[in-house]
Amino acid sequence: MSEELSKRYEPATIEQRLYAFWEKREFFKPLLDAERPKFSIVIPPPNITGRLHIGHALVNTLQDILVRWKRMSGFNTLWLPGTDHASIATQLIVDRELTKQGISRFDLGREKFIEKVWEWRESYGNQIIDQLKRLGASADWSRLRFTLDEGLSRAVRHVFVTLYEDGLIYRGIAMVNWCPSCRTAISDVEVEFDERASKLYHIDYPLAGSDRVLTIATTRPETMLGDTALAVHPDDERYKDVIGREAILPIANRRIPIVADSILVDPEFGTGVVKVTPAHDKNDYEAGKRNNLPQLQVIDESGKMTVAAGKEFAGLDRLDARKKVVSMLGDTGALRDVKDYSHSVGFHEKCGTTIEPLISRQWFVKIEPLATPAINAVRDGTIRILPQLWEATYFNWMENIHDWPISRQLWWGHRLPVFYCANDHMTVATDAPTSCPQCGSTEMTQETDVLDTWFSSGLWPFSTMGWPDDTPDLSIFYPTDVLITGFDIIFFWVARMIMFGLRFTGKAPFSTVFLNGLVRDEFGQKMSKVKGNVIDPIDVIDEFGADAVRFTLAILASGRDIPLAKSRMQGYAAFANKIWNASRFAMMHIDTTLSSAKAIDRDCLSTVERWILSRLNETTRTVNRTLSDFRYDEASNAIYQFFWHEFCDWYIEMVKPVLLGRHGTEADQQRAKRVLLEVLDRSLRLLHPFMPFITEEIWLKLGGVEPSIMVAPYPVAEEPLEDAEAERMVRAVQAMITSVRNARAERGFTPKDRFKLYVRGEGRDAAFFDTYAYLLIDLARLTEVIVNGEPPAGAQHDVVEGFAIAIEFPEKVVTKEQLERTERELEKSRKELESLDAKLVNEQFVRNAPPAIVQGAQARQAELRSRIEKLLQNQ
RNA sequence: AGGCCCUUAGCUCAGUUGGUUAGAGCGCUACCUUGACACGGUAGAGGUCAGCGGUUCGAGUCCGCUAGGGCCUACCA
């Protein structure tokens, strides 16, 4: 048959053509058929701002492997793709673009700015989708969703209104994490802490009406302008007498009360006196509420000092104000000491700005009623989180969860469905009211705040399927089966989907969460532009092919961090080339197509054929089992080992004598061709989820019944193919061949030199060695094999897999290396035998160990004894 | 501060409930242009499984301690 294949596999020439073929034939699309077993999965929507990075490549490779495996295994499979509008990230990017052009978003105004963002999204927002296609992702692009789509926006409004009506969304004034650069509130999970070198300033506060001073310590002296109290511990003997008195706040010269607070103050820390700034510190805020202290805001939304901080500070940036305060304190002698200090500082994860705790009016989700069912769902096994150790992290966070601030003072995103009339009456409704239900005013304005991006992505598994409508997609594909994502968004996203899913659909949105590790560089370092160790997936796809990249990611992914090295990808590119050439070899000989080939008569197979089918069957079993456990590493490794080291290294070599007509009958040859086709076909199908492109390219040439390998059935293990006896005998042949090659190399013979081999075997085994002597002759390059003959003196003896063999060399050339080697082997065998002997005379061992272990030890003991005896003859 | 994890070949890592001789990829050495493949083949070197102690007939695997490294969460005046 067969067209010519090029000598080397060239991924670039086939990948895009095959992907276009799959898309055109709509193989990615599931059926709207509720009767068939389904498998569904939703993509973690990448941000529209994103370019594909290696983390996306990983998570989407893992999803695609699962999806292709399930699809081939007969499931009606949906992989639903989409993108996230990424409120802050996108706004930041477009903002920066505008800044480059010398425009501020405030010049444009909200509406014009949002138009710009949509334009930006049209141009760049789907780049990442095209990149996912390069990877081979078999998602159903006809269902592509975007979190700001009308349908998804409707779901968002519906959820907001429902939660509001249920009393689970409220508006309130509270201290939040504020980003002075983005000028918005953010949630706790969006704050990243980093240990920073800083200073601890010790400042004297005079006690009013006395000469005494109270020394406090602070890392943020500028906030003292907003101090409204000092606090000490009520049981601290040193300060019992000052409780209730007043201190004089330096610089501002205000009198502030001294209060007792056992929660805020740790008497062991510092001087035991704490300044209290209720408007600018979380703990002080709480302490202020406990002690009825006024809140004095001295820093504004942009991080600048307010008028309340004093005339000379108003308008200064908080850091400049700090310098000024320190300098003034120094001048007045109130600055007692400055110490180097290291403490953790919160930064906005998106822009890196230092977070400023501020009191502001925000919208919150009351989280406890949502969290409790979400905790239970994981506890009772409705949802399982893998690797399981993440469950503890999930519980820990969920059990200490705080209300979720969901409003953001941004422009790009879902505007809250909250409307105010001219008389400031508030209406919460999914559709904009034309007039105020309370006063009839027709001057309605919508809340300017938008929702946290994660509010909409929290609805992703069902909003993408048309919820809140009752759609076929929802009834067939929801809840989904598996969620694959990075552990870094377990709180941002996974927890919120579970909470929302349970609340609004009554069902867990997925039954399994698989959290993949972080891709690092080959030395285990995080990839970062600064370090310059970033691997761009598109670059490596260009260099090694998508299949090699995917295979590398899969074989390294066991749930933990992945140290990715280019050398690794190079290795699997070589594997792809190996597959290509093994197939090339096979196709040079195969003369039927898969669809026209006759069924294999399993009753008249050769031992070698039964062996390779048995090995392939075992591999098939392993791959299916490990994939269902998300052990991508074991699955891909099993195929790799089988294909390269059993199929290529041994089977193809063993079948060559028959295939090339050096041995056997015409019928043997025909059968060999048929089995070769069978093994290649099954191997390719087994491998397809991991390496979709190369397997498709080759498989199409084999002429199967199905139009594509991706819709051909996935192999499953079949018990009749297991053949322990064939495996035992071929193992023996392999060991004999290895032994001969080894001895040849040791004695300094070339591969061209041929020898006589003596093999000892009984009954059926002897008959086997007679029949398959040609294998030994061909692969070990022998002149002949003598079964149960008497080897001449000077032959080299060995015992492998329980069979005694001897090699007759042309003359007795015993090299020093060889003697040393024999000595080493003897030493090893003796040592092992020694420990085995000790074990077997130990009654405890014989009594307590399982019989199989004891029998194994005895068998090994016998083998070692005979091996030692034979090795001694070589000296 | 609390919790979790890691330490196995030169490098990066597997090693499932304790059980024969601890594996892989890359790298390294020697030989081989054998009619699928030099992105190849064959053979080989390389490990006191971080250290110490314990449980057990038996420990890389279980327990404790020590040392080093990483991650997460919360607070740090």
Short mmCIF file of C-alpha atoms in Angstrom, two decimals, chain A residues 81 108 205 373 384 446 512 535 551 676 708 719:
data_model
loop_
_atom_site.label_atom_id
_atom_site.label_comp_id
_atom_site.label_asym_id
_atom_site.label_seq_id
_atom_site.Cartn_x
_atom_site.Cartn_y
_atom_site.Cartn_z
CA PRO A 81 -14.47 26.45 25.99
CA LEU A 108 -12.56 59.35 27.54
CA TYR A 205 3.67 60.17 73.05
CA PRO A 373 -23.02 23.28 51.98
CA ARG A 384 -13.57 14.80 45.48
CA GLN A 446 -27.44 52.37 37.62
CA THR A 512 -14.00 15.61 40.72
CA ILE A 535 9.18 28.72 28.03
CA PHE A 551 3.62 14.29 25.92
CA LEU A 676 2.08 -5.92 12.90
CA SER A 708 -10.57 9.62 11.99
CA GLU A 719 -8.36 -11.20 29.05
#
